[in-house]
Coordinates of C-alpha atoms in Angstrom, one line a residue:
M1 CA 133.1 72.8 -13.1
A2 CA 130.1 71.9 -15.3
G3 CA 128.4 74.6 -17.5
R4 CA 124.9 75.8 -17.5
I5 CA 122.0 73.4 -17.1
R6 CA 120.4 72.5 -20.5
E7 CA 117.2 74.5 -21.1
S8 CA 115.2 71.4 -22.0
D9 CA 116.1 69.9 -18.6
I10 CA 114.9 73.0 -16.8
A11 CA 111.7 72.8 -18.8
Q12 CA 111.3 69.1 -17.7
V13 CA 111.9 70.1 -14.1
R14 CA 109.1 72.7 -14.3
D15 CA 106.7 70.4 -16.1
R16 CA 107.2 67.2 -14.1
N17 CA 107.2 68.7 -10.7
R18 CA 103.6 69.5 -10.0
I19 CA 103.6 72.8 -8.1
D20 CA 100.7 71.8 -5.9
E21 CA 102.6 68.6 -4.8
V22 CA 105.8 70.5 -4.1
V23 CA 104.1 73.3 -2.2
G24 CA 101.9 70.8 -0.4
E25 CA 105.1 69.4 1.3
Y26 CA 105.3 72.7 3.2
V27 CA 101.8 74.2 3.3
A28 CA 98.4 72.7 3.6
L29 CA 96.3 73.6 0.6
R30 CA 92.6 73.5 -0.1
R31 CA 90.4 74.2 -3.1
A32 CA 89.7 77.9 -3.6
G33 CA 87.5 77.8 -6.8
G34 CA 88.4 78.3 -10.4
G35 CA 91.0 75.5 -10.3
A36 CA 93.1 77.3 -7.7
L37 CA 94.3 76.1 -4.3
K38 CA 95.0 78.3 -1.2
G39 CA 96.8 78.2 2.1
L40 CA 98.7 80.2 4.6
C41 CA 101.7 81.9 3.1
P42 CA 105.0 80.4 4.2
F43 CA 106.8 83.7 3.5
H44 CA 105.0 86.0 5.9
E45 CA 102.8 85.8 9.0
E46 CA 99.1 85.8 8.3
K47 CA 95.9 84.4 9.8
T48 CA 93.7 84.4 6.7
P49 CA 95.0 82.5 3.7
S50 CA 96.2 84.7 0.8
F51 CA 98.7 82.3 -0.7
N52 CA 97.3 80.9 -4.0
V53 CA 98.6 78.0 -6.2
R54 CA 97.3 77.4 -9.7
P55 CA 98.3 73.8 -10.7
T56 CA 97.2 74.2 -14.3
H57 CA 99.5 77.2 -14.7
G58 CA 102.3 75.9 -12.6
T59 CA 102.5 79.1 -10.6
F60 CA 102.0 80.5 -7.1
H61 CA 101.2 84.0 -5.8
C62 CA 100.6 85.5 -2.4
F63 CA 98.2 88.4 -2.4
G64 CA 99.5 89.4 1.1
C65 CA 103.3 89.8 0.5
G66 CA 103.4 89.7 -3.3
E67 CA 105.7 86.7 -3.6
G68 CA 105.1 84.6 -6.7
G69 CA 106.5 82.5 -9.5
D70 CA 106.9 79.0 -10.7
V71 CA 107.9 75.8 -8.8
I72 CA 111.6 76.6 -9.1
K73 CA 111.1 80.1 -7.6
F74 CA 109.1 78.5 -4.7
V75 CA 111.9 76.1 -3.8
M76 CA 114.4 78.9 -4.1
Q77 CA 112.4 81.0 -1.7
I78 CA 111.4 78.4 0.8
E79 CA 114.8 76.7 1.1
H80 CA 117.0 79.8 0.5
L81 CA 118.7 78.2 -2.6
G82 CA 120.2 79.6 -5.7
F83 CA 118.6 78.9 -9.1
V84 CA 120.9 76.0 -10.0
E85 CA 120.6 74.4 -6.6
A86 CA 116.7 74.6 -6.7
V87 CA 116.7 73.0 -10.2
E88 CA 119.1 70.2 -9.0
R89 CA 116.9 69.5 -6.0
L90 CA 113.7 69.3 -8.1
A91 CA 115.6 67.1 -10.6
D92 CA 116.6 64.8 -7.7
R93 CA 112.9 64.7 -6.7
I94 CA 111.8 63.3 -10.0
G95 CA 114.9 61.2 -10.8
L96 CA 116.0 63.4 -13.7
H97 CA 119.7 63.2 -14.7
L98 CA 120.6 66.7 -15.6
T99 CA 122.9 67.6 -18.5
Y100 CA 125.1 70.6 -18.5
E101 CA 125.9 72.5 -21.7
G102 CA 129.6 72.1 -22.3
G103 CA 129.9 69.5 -19.6
G104 CA 129.1 65.8 -18.9
T105 CA 125.9 64.2 -17.8
S106 CA 126.8 63.8 -14.2
V107 CA 125.3 66.3 -11.7
R108 CA 128.1 68.1 -10.1
R109 CA 127.4 70.2 -7.0
D110 CA 128.9 73.5 -6.0
R111 CA 131.2 72.9 -3.1
G112 CA 129.7 74.2 0.2
S113 CA 126.2 74.6 -1.3
R114 CA 123.1 73.8 0.6
L115 CA 122.6 70.6 -1.4
R116 CA 126.1 69.5 -0.7
L117 CA 125.5 70.0 3.1
V118 CA 122.3 68.1 2.8
E119 CA 124.0 65.3 0.9
A120 CA 126.7 65.2 3.6
H121 CA 124.0 64.7 6.3
K122 CA 122.3 62.0 4.2
A123 CA 125.6 60.2 4.0
A124 CA 126.2 60.6 7.7
Q125 CA 122.8 59.2 8.5
A126 CA 123.5 56.1 6.4
F127 CA 126.8 55.7 8.2
Y128 CA 125.3 56.0 11.6
A129 CA 122.5 53.6 10.8
E130 CA 125.0 51.0 9.6
Q131 CA 127.1 51.5 12.8
L132 CA 124.0 50.7 14.9
T133 CA 124.3 47.0 13.8
T134 CA 127.9 46.6 15.0
P135 CA 128.9 45.0 18.3
E136 CA 130.1 48.4 19.5
A137 CA 126.5 49.7 19.4
E138 CA 125.1 47.0 21.7
A139 CA 124.3 49.6 24.4
A140 CA 122.4 51.8 21.9
R141 CA 120.3 48.8 20.7
K142 CA 119.6 47.8 24.3
F143 CA 118.5 51.4 25.1
L144 CA 116.0 51.2 22.3
T145 CA 114.7 47.7 23.0
D146 CA 114.4 48.5 26.8
R147 CA 112.1 51.3 25.8
G148 CA 109.9 49.1 23.7
F149 CA 111.2 49.8 20.2
D150 CA 112.0 47.0 17.7
Q151 CA 114.2 47.2 14.7
S152 CA 111.4 48.3 12.4
A153 CA 110.9 51.4 14.7
W154 CA 114.7 52.1 14.6
T155 CA 114.6 52.0 10.8
K156 CA 111.4 54.1 10.6
F157 CA 113.0 56.9 12.5
G158 CA 116.5 56.4 11.1
C159 CA 118.2 55.7 14.4
G160 CA 122.0 55.2 14.4
F161 CA 125.1 55.1 16.4
A162 CA 128.1 57.5 16.5
P163 CA 131.1 55.2 17.0
G164 CA 134.2 55.9 19.0
G165 CA 137.5 56.7 17.4
W166 CA 137.1 60.4 17.3
D167 CA 137.2 60.8 13.5
R168 CA 135.6 57.8 11.9
L169 CA 132.7 59.7 10.4
T170 CA 134.9 62.5 9.2
K171 CA 137.3 60.1 7.4
H172 CA 134.3 58.2 5.9
L173 CA 132.8 61.4 4.5
I174 CA 136.1 62.6 3.1
R175 CA 136.5 59.3 1.3
S176 CA 133.0 59.8 -0.1
G177 CA 134.1 63.0 -1.8
F178 CA 133.2 65.7 0.7
E179 CA 135.7 68.4 1.7
L180 CA 136.6 69.1 5.3
S181 CA 135.4 72.7 5.0
E182 CA 131.9 71.3 4.1
L183 CA 131.9 69.0 7.1
Y184 CA 132.8 72.0 9.4
K185 CA 130.1 74.1 7.8
A186 CA 127.5 71.3 8.2
Q187 CA 128.5 70.9 11.9
L188 CA 129.2 67.2 11.3
S189 CA 132.9 67.7 12.3
K190 CA 134.9 70.1 14.3
E191 CA 138.4 71.1 15.0
G192 CA 140.1 69.0 17.7
R193 CA 143.4 69.4 19.5
R194 CA 145.1 67.2 16.9
G195 CA 143.0 67.9 13.9
P196 CA 139.4 67.3 12.7
I197 CA 137.2 65.1 14.8
D198 CA 133.6 63.9 14.7
R199 CA 131.0 66.1 16.5
F200 CA 129.4 63.0 18.2
H201 CA 131.1 60.0 19.8
R202 CA 129.7 56.8 21.3
R203 CA 126.1 58.1 21.3
L204 CA 122.7 56.9 20.0
V205 CA 121.7 59.4 17.3
W206 CA 118.5 60.4 15.7
P207 CA 118.4 62.3 12.3
I208 CA 116.5 65.6 12.4
K209 CA 114.7 66.4 9.1
D210 CA 113.2 69.5 7.6
R211 CA 109.7 69.7 6.2
G212 CA 110.9 68.4 2.9
G213 CA 112.4 65.3 4.4
D214 CA 116.1 66.2 4.1
V215 CA 118.3 65.3 7.0
V216 CA 119.7 68.6 8.4
G217 CA 121.0 67.7 11.8
F218 CA 121.2 65.1 14.6
G219 CA 120.3 64.6 18.2
A220 CA 122.6 62.4 20.2
R221 CA 121.9 60.6 23.5
R222 CA 124.6 59.8 26.2
L223 CA 124.9 56.1 26.8
F224 CA 128.1 55.5 28.7
D225 CA 129.1 56.6 32.2
D226 CA 132.6 57.4 31.1
D227 CA 131.4 59.8 28.4
P228 CA 133.4 63.0 29.2
I229 CA 130.4 65.1 28.1
Q230 CA 127.9 65.0 30.9
A231 CA 124.9 66.4 28.9
K232 CA 122.3 63.7 28.4
Y233 CA 121.5 65.1 24.9
L234 CA 123.6 66.9 22.4
N235 CA 122.3 68.5 19.2
T236 CA 123.8 69.7 16.0
S237 CA 124.8 73.4 16.3
E238 CA 123.1 75.9 14.0
S239 CA 124.2 75.7 10.4
P240 CA 123.2 76.9 7.0
V241 CA 120.7 74.0 6.8
Y242 CA 119.8 73.5 10.5
K243 CA 117.7 76.2 12.2
K244 CA 116.6 74.8 15.5
S245 CA 113.7 77.3 15.9
Q246 CA 112.2 76.0 12.6
V247 CA 112.7 72.2 12.7
L248 CA 110.7 69.7 14.6
F249 CA 111.7 66.1 15.1
G250 CA 109.2 63.7 13.5
L251 CA 107.5 66.4 11.4
D252 CA 108.5 64.8 8.1
Q253 CA 106.5 61.7 9.1
A254 CA 103.7 63.5 11.0
K255 CA 102.9 66.4 8.6
R256 CA 100.4 64.6 6.4
E257 CA 98.4 63.3 9.4
I258 CA 98.7 66.7 11.1
A259 CA 97.2 68.3 8.0
R260 CA 94.4 65.7 7.7
R261 CA 93.5 65.7 11.4
H262 CA 94.1 69.4 12.1
Q263 CA 95.9 68.3 15.2
V264 CA 99.5 68.1 16.5
V265 CA 100.8 66.6 19.7
V266 CA 104.0 68.2 21.0
V267 CA 106.1 66.0 23.2
E268 CA 109.5 66.6 24.9
G269 CA 111.9 64.0 23.5
Y270 CA 112.9 61.8 20.7
T271 CA 111.7 58.6 22.4
D272 CA 108.4 60.2 23.2
V273 CA 107.8 61.0 19.5
M274 CA 108.6 57.3 18.7
A275 CA 106.3 56.0 21.4
M276 CA 103.4 58.2 20.3
H277 CA 103.8 57.1 16.6
E278 CA 104.2 53.4 17.6
A279 CA 101.1 53.7 19.9
G280 CA 98.9 55.1 17.1
V281 CA 99.3 58.8 17.5
P282 CA 101.0 59.8 14.2
T283 CA 100.7 63.5 14.8
A284 CA 103.5 63.7 17.5
V285 CA 106.5 66.0 17.1
A286 CA 109.2 67.4 19.4
S287 CA 111.4 70.5 19.3
S288 CA 115.1 69.8 19.0
G289 CA 117.8 71.6 21.0
T290 CA 115.5 74.4 22.0
A291 CA 112.1 75.1 23.6
F292 CA 109.0 75.0 21.5
G293 CA 108.5 78.6 20.2
E294 CA 106.6 80.9 17.9
E295 CA 108.5 79.9 14.8
H296 CA 107.6 76.2 15.4
M297 CA 104.0 77.3 15.8
R298 CA 104.1 79.2 12.6
V299 CA 105.4 76.1 10.8
L300 CA 102.6 74.0 12.2
R301 CA 99.9 76.5 11.4
Q302 CA 101.0 76.5 7.7
I303 CA 100.6 72.7 7.8
M304 CA 97.3 72.6 9.6
M305 CA 96.0 75.6 7.7
D306 CA 94.7 77.2 10.8
D307 CA 92.7 80.3 9.8
D308 CA 89.7 82.3 10.8
T309 CA 87.3 79.6 9.7
F310 CA 89.1 76.6 11.2
R311 CA 90.7 76.2 14.5
G312 CA 93.2 73.4 14.8
E313 CA 94.4 71.8 18.0
V314 CA 97.9 71.9 19.5
I315 CA 98.2 69.4 22.4
F316 CA 101.2 69.7 24.7
T317 CA 102.1 66.7 26.9
F318 CA 103.9 67.1 30.2
D319 CA 105.5 64.6 32.6
G320 CA 103.7 66.1 35.6
D321 CA 101.1 68.6 36.8
E322 CA 103.7 71.1 38.0
A323 CA 105.4 71.3 34.6
G324 CA 102.0 71.5 32.8
Q325 CA 100.8 74.2 35.2
K326 CA 103.9 76.3 34.8
A327 CA 103.6 76.2 31.0
A328 CA 99.8 76.8 31.0
L329 CA 100.1 79.9 33.3
K330 CA 102.5 81.5 30.8
A331 CA 99.7 81.5 28.2
F332 CA 97.8 84.1 30.3
E333 CA 100.8 86.5 29.9
G334 CA 101.2 86.4 26.1
D335 CA 99.0 87.6 23.3
Q336 CA 96.9 84.4 23.6
T337 CA 96.8 84.0 19.8
F338 CA 96.8 80.2 20.0
A339 CA 95.5 79.8 23.6
G340 CA 92.0 78.9 22.4
Q341 CA 93.5 76.1 20.3
T342 CA 95.9 74.8 22.9
Y343 CA 95.4 71.7 25.1
I344 CA 97.3 70.1 27.9
A345 CA 97.7 66.4 28.5
V346 CA 99.5 65.2 31.6
A347 CA 100.5 61.6 31.9
P348 CA 99.7 59.9 35.3
D349 CA 102.4 59.4 38.0
G350 CA 104.8 61.8 36.3
M351 CA 105.5 59.5 33.4
D352 CA 106.5 60.7 29.9
P353 CA 104.7 59.1 26.9
C354 CA 107.5 56.6 26.4
E355 CA 107.3 55.4 30.0
L356 CA 103.5 55.4 29.9
R357 CA 103.6 53.1 26.8
L358 CA 106.0 50.7 28.5
A359 CA 104.0 50.6 31.7
K360 CA 100.4 50.6 30.4
G361 CA 100.5 49.9 26.7
D362 CA 99.5 51.7 23.5
A363 CA 95.9 52.3 24.5
A364 CA 97.0 54.3 27.5
V365 CA 99.0 56.6 25.2
R366 CA 96.1 57.2 22.9
D367 CA 93.8 57.8 25.9
L368 CA 96.3 60.4 27.2
V369 CA 95.7 62.4 24.1
A370 CA 91.9 61.8 24.2
R371 CA 91.8 63.1 27.7
R372 CA 93.4 66.4 26.9
I373 CA 92.1 69.5 28.7
P374 CA 91.8 73.1 27.2
L375 CA 94.8 75.1 28.3
F376 CA 92.9 77.7 30.2
E377 CA 90.8 75.1 32.0
F378 CA 94.0 73.2 33.0
A379 CA 95.6 76.2 34.4
I380 CA 92.6 77.3 36.4
R381 CA 91.7 73.9 37.8
S382 CA 95.3 73.1 38.7
L383 CA 95.3 76.2 41.0
L384 CA 92.0 75.2 42.5
A385 CA 93.5 71.8 43.6
D386 CA 95.4 73.7 46.3
Y387 CA 92.1 74.7 48.1
D388 CA 89.5 73.0 50.2
L389 CA 86.5 73.6 48.1
D390 CA 84.2 71.8 50.5
S391 CA 84.4 74.8 52.9
V392 CA 83.2 78.3 52.4
D393 CA 86.6 79.7 53.4
G394 CA 88.3 77.6 50.8
Q395 CA 85.9 78.6 48.1
V396 CA 86.4 82.3 48.9
A397 CA 90.2 81.9 48.9
A398 CA 90.1 80.0 45.6
L399 CA 88.0 82.7 44.0
Q400 CA 90.4 85.4 45.2
R401 CA 93.3 83.5 43.6
T402 CA 91.6 82.6 40.3
V403 CA 89.3 85.5 39.5
P404 CA 92.2 87.8 38.5
L405 CA 93.6 85.0 36.4
V406 CA 90.4 84.4 34.5
A407 CA 90.2 88.2 34.0
Q408 CA 93.4 88.1 32.0
I409 CA 91.7 86.2 29.2
K410 CA 91.4 88.7 26.4
D411 CA 88.6 87.2 24.4
R412 CA 85.5 88.4 26.2
A413 CA 83.3 85.5 25.2
K414 CA 85.8 83.0 26.5
R415 CA 86.4 85.1 29.6
D416 CA 82.7 85.1 30.5
G417 CA 82.5 81.4 29.7
Y418 CA 85.3 80.5 32.0
A419 CA 84.0 82.8 34.7
T420 CA 80.7 80.8 34.6
K421 CA 82.7 77.5 34.7
L422 CA 84.8 78.8 37.6
A423 CA 81.7 79.3 39.7
W424 CA 80.8 75.7 39.0
W425 CA 84.3 74.3 39.6
V426 CA 84.5 76.1 42.9
G427 CA 81.0 75.2 44.0
W428 CA 79.8 78.8 44.3
Q429 CA 76.1 79.1 43.8
D430 CA 75.9 82.7 42.5
E431 CA 77.3 82.4 39.0
A432 CA 76.4 85.9 38.1
M433 CA 78.4 87.3 41.0
V434 CA 81.6 85.4 39.8
V435 CA 81.0 86.6 36.2
R436 CA 80.6 90.2 37.5
R437 CA 83.8 90.0 39.6
V438 CA 85.8 88.7 36.6
R439 CA 84.5 91.5 34.4
E440 CA 85.3 94.1 37.1
S441 CA 88.8 92.6 37.5
A442 CA 89.3 92.8 33.8
G443 CA 88.9 96.5 34.1
A444 CA 89.9 97.8 30.7
P445 CA 87.2 98.4 28.0
V446 CA 86.5 95.5 25.7
K447 CA 88.6 95.7 22.6
A448 CA 86.8 96.0 19.3
N449 CA 87.2 92.4 18.4
G450 CA 83.6 91.5 17.7
A451 CA 82.4 91.2 21.4
R452 CA 79.0 92.6 22.2
R453 CA 78.7 95.5 24.5
A454 CA 77.8 94.7 28.1
P455 CA 74.3 95.7 29.2
A456 CA 74.2 98.6 31.7
R457 CA 73.9 97.5 35.3
G458 CA 71.8 99.3 37.9
G459 CA 73.7 101.3 40.5
D460 CA 76.7 101.8 38.1
Q461 CA 79.3 104.0 39.8
T462 CA 81.0 104.9 36.6
G463 CA 79.2 108.1 36.1
G464 CA 77.0 106.8 33.3
R465 CA 79.7 106.3 30.7
R466 CA 78.4 105.2 27.3
P467 CA 79.4 101.7 26.3
R468 CA 81.7 101.4 23.3
Q469 CA 80.1 101.4 19.8
L470 CA 80.2 98.1 17.9
E471 CA 82.9 97.6 15.3
R472 CA 81.8 97.6 11.7
P473 CA 82.2 94.3 9.8
D474 CA 84.4 94.3 6.7
P475 CA 82.1 93.9 3.8
R476 CA 84.9 92.1 1.9
N477 CA 85.3 89.4 4.5
P478 CA 84.6 86.2 2.6
D479 CA 83.8 84.3 5.8
L480 CA 80.9 86.7 6.5
R481 CA 79.7 87.0 2.9
A482 CA 76.8 84.6 3.2
Q483 CA 75.6 86.2 6.4
R484 CA 75.8 89.7 4.8
E485 CA 73.8 88.5 1.8
S486 CA 71.1 86.9 3.9
L487 CA 70.6 90.2 5.8
K488 CA 70.4 92.0 2.5
A489 CA 67.8 89.5 1.2
A490 CA 65.7 89.9 4.3
L491 CA 65.6 93.7 3.9
Q492 CA 65.3 93.8 0.1
E493 CA 63.4 90.7 -0.7
P494 CA 61.5 89.7 2.5
A495 CA 58.9 87.6 0.5
L496 CA 61.7 85.5 -1.0
A497 CA 63.6 85.1 2.3
G498 CA 60.4 84.2 4.1
P499 CA 60.1 81.9 7.2
E500 CA 63.5 80.3 6.4
Y501 CA 65.2 83.5 7.3
D502 CA 63.1 84.2 10.3
A503 CA 64.0 80.7 11.7
L504 CA 67.7 81.5 11.7
P505 CA 69.0 81.6 15.3
E506 CA 71.2 84.5 16.5
D507 CA 74.3 82.3 16.6
A508 CA 74.0 81.8 12.8
F509 CA 75.7 85.2 12.7
V510 CA 79.2 85.5 14.1
H511 CA 79.8 89.2 13.9
P512 CA 78.1 91.2 16.7
A513 CA 77.0 93.9 14.3
Y514 CA 75.3 91.4 12.1
V515 CA 73.7 89.8 15.2
G516 CA 72.3 93.2 16.0
V517 CA 70.9 93.7 12.5
H518 CA 69.3 90.2 12.5
R519 CA 67.8 90.9 16.0
A520 CA 66.4 94.2 14.8
I521 CA 64.7 92.7 11.8
L522 CA 63.1 89.9 13.9
K523 CA 61.9 92.4 16.5
A524 CA 60.3 94.4 13.7
G525 CA 58.2 91.3 12.8
G526 CA 60.7 89.6 10.5
T527 CA 60.1 88.8 6.8
S528 CA 56.6 87.7 7.7
S529 CA 55.5 91.1 9.0
G530 CA 54.1 92.2 5.7
L531 CA 56.4 95.2 5.6
T532 CA 58.7 95.9 2.7
G533 CA 61.1 98.6 1.5
P534 CA 61.4 101.8 3.6
A535 CA 58.6 100.6 6.0
L536 CA 60.6 97.5 6.9
L537 CA 63.8 99.4 7.2
E538 CA 62.2 102.1 9.5
A539 CA 60.6 99.4 11.7
A540 CA 63.9 97.5 12.1
A541 CA 65.8 100.7 12.8
A542 CA 63.5 101.5 15.7
H543 CA 64.8 98.3 17.3
A544 CA 68.5 98.9 16.6
E545 CA 70.5 98.8 19.9
D546 CA 73.7 100.4 18.5
P547 CA 74.5 103.2 16.1
T548 CA 76.5 100.8 14.0
V549 CA 73.5 98.6 13.6
T550 CA 71.4 101.6 12.5
S551 CA 73.9 102.5 9.9
L552 CA 74.3 98.9 8.7
L553 CA 70.5 98.6 8.2
S554 CA 70.4 101.4 5.8
E555 CA 73.6 100.2 4.1
L556 CA 72.3 96.6 3.6
A557 CA 68.9 97.8 2.4
V558 CA 70.5 99.4 -0.7
E559 CA 73.6 97.3 -1.3
P560 CA 72.9 95.1 -4.4
L561 CA 72.7 91.4 -3.9
R562 CA 75.6 89.5 -5.5
S563 CA 73.3 87.3 -7.6
T564 CA 74.6 87.1 -11.2
G565 CA 71.0 87.0 -12.4
Q566 CA 67.7 88.2 -10.9
S567 CA 67.3 87.9 -7.1
D568 CA 65.1 84.8 -7.4
V569 CA 64.1 82.2 -4.9
R570 CA 67.0 79.9 -5.9
Y571 CA 69.7 82.5 -5.1
V572 CA 68.1 83.6 -1.8
S573 CA 67.5 80.0 -0.8
S574 CA 71.1 79.0 -1.5
V575 CA 72.4 82.0 0.5
L576 CA 70.3 81.0 3.5
A577 CA 71.5 77.4 3.1
A578 CA 75.1 78.6 3.1
V579 CA 74.5 80.5 6.4
Q580 CA 72.9 77.4 8.0
E581 CA 75.7 75.2 6.7
N582 CA 78.3 77.5 8.3
L583 CA 76.4 77.3 11.6
V584 CA 76.1 73.5 11.4
G585 CA 79.9 73.3 10.6
R586 CA 80.7 75.2 13.8
Q587 CA 78.4 72.9 15.7
I588 CA 80.1 69.9 14.2
G589 CA 83.5 71.3 15.2
E590 CA 82.3 71.7 18.8
L591 CA 80.9 68.2 18.8
K592 CA 84.1 66.7 17.5
S593 CA 86.0 68.6 20.2
R594 CA 83.8 67.1 22.9
L595 CA 84.0 63.7 21.3
Q596 CA 87.8 63.8 21.2
R597 CA 87.9 64.6 24.9
L598 CA 85.8 61.6 25.8
S599 CA 87.3 58.2 26.4
P600 CA 85.5 55.6 24.3
V601 CA 86.3 53.1 27.1
D602 CA 85.4 55.0 30.3
A603 CA 82.4 56.9 28.8
A604 CA 81.3 54.5 26.2
E605 CA 77.6 55.4 26.3
D606 CA 78.2 59.1 26.1
Y607 CA 80.7 58.5 23.3
R608 CA 78.2 56.5 21.2
A609 CA 75.5 59.1 21.8
L610 CA 77.7 62.0 20.7
F611 CA 79.0 60.0 17.7
G612 CA 75.4 59.4 16.6
D613 CA 74.7 63.2 16.8
L614 CA 77.8 63.8 14.8
V615 CA 76.8 61.5 12.0
A616 CA 73.3 63.1 11.9
L617 CA 74.8 66.6 11.8
E618 CA 77.3 65.6 9.0
Q619 CA 74.4 64.4 6.9
Y620 CA 72.4 67.6 7.5
R621 CA 75.5 69.7 6.6
K622 CA 75.9 67.7 3.4
A623 CA 72.3 68.4 2.4
L624 CA 72.7 72.1 3.1
R625 CA 75.9 72.3 1.1
E626 CA 74.1 70.7 -1.9
Q627 CA 71.3 73.2 -1.5
A628 CA 73.8 76.1 -1.4
M629 CA 75.5 75.0 -4.6
G630 CA 74.5 76.5 -7.8
G631 CA 73.1 79.8 -6.7
W632 CA 75.9 80.4 -4.2
D633 CA 79.6 79.9 -4.9

């Protein structure tokens, strides 16, 4: 056994492996100021990024869970490795030949370690790929070519063939220096009636890789009628390196595009992933050996960096309306954390993406993704398809079925929006009545999640109960900082805020309490009223519609502005520009979402018009960002 790794080699591993590049293989990072990068922590569940990386220092730290250290510590934590294994893995990454004190220069692995198991899988994948070229694998090659995949696609996805003979892979790996105990542990071999045998025989195989690109398992497809195992697909059993709830087939190739486009397409099979990628949808992945679950979603969120300021898209494809409807309806039962980001795409005639590509070409596959429908909309409209909406009786029956469903949407703004859409989809003229019925069906008080209180209705039979008081915004929330500063500027420096502040629309403020403060200031005459100090505060307080708003007005009137210098025009102007830039950013996001749901072929004119609007908004946003720079960080 080799001795300790030479200290100078460990230092090289730290210096030559840029921590931002290594972490970036697992987590999407973005600039956070001061030379730091931030992303969603891979070590605990969070919605707002608290995981920071400082490339110049070579360190990471999560302010949420407290994990931190250098690049070696990160690999140890993320891959559950010991110190030596992590150093060896990072050395392999940069091609460094490690030297051990008291030993030779060859890198010797601990038997049974994670790296040994990964190396065994790598050797197995190379063996399977070579077998795919043999006469015995003709059926496997025909399976792939019949589905529209050429040799370059096989190579790209590492396809291979598990030969007959029961133990050919096992013997090959033992000759390559692996021990039988390691092959059992890696789930590449198993105990047969007469000794060790291969886990897969006479099947087409796909390598399954982790986020770092290491092969950790295989999926195997039945090819022959005389195969004694009837299951169409077999997958590697769970092992120290293969956790089916955390791996996604195709993620190693798709992760960069997923991070860039903030979008992932989830399909159901290996050939569907291949078809999507070959058709020009490089964000496709599939679960392996299990249903898509919460752990998979957590992995994707870390890659997409989905947080409070950005909402990525998860698009599920289904072979038919019934399967899609069943999956969509489940979303109403859960916590709906990702429902607003989730879309459904159903291929025509019950075809899966691979069949669709064969039948109608690459453009049809791309169009399938472009025609995606929001999950809630898909679920509601699929139920409406069962009713005759041209008749009053059918409309009434449809509303009776779908109103309780819409009422299950927990986000009040979305619930009211879908209630309005429901009236339109059904053809019911009285939209207000449908919205009212949905609200009544929802029953429970609105949670303190930022929704505005509902206005009192005449004839209320509730005994005159007082509506719930608005939730107070967190003054430390960085996403609301510019909005808070703009309100402070309007109250404390109305002459500097001026008409630019008064022109801000209500939807420039995303927290309901801040909306209430802004509304109260404008009702008091705004910054152009001529009022200042206590007089402006008193006038605005007279128009406050909620006790929280009244309290916030007095709080914001005395809280110091965050300007490092005097509260001059430049600082206030940059704050207001930052608020406008945030609003335009949300508008751009909505426009992109609409644009992506349009077919550039079937709706070419609308597509071009929206694209022109998008370009104009992007230019306006750039100008606002430049204006905000300097005085606002």
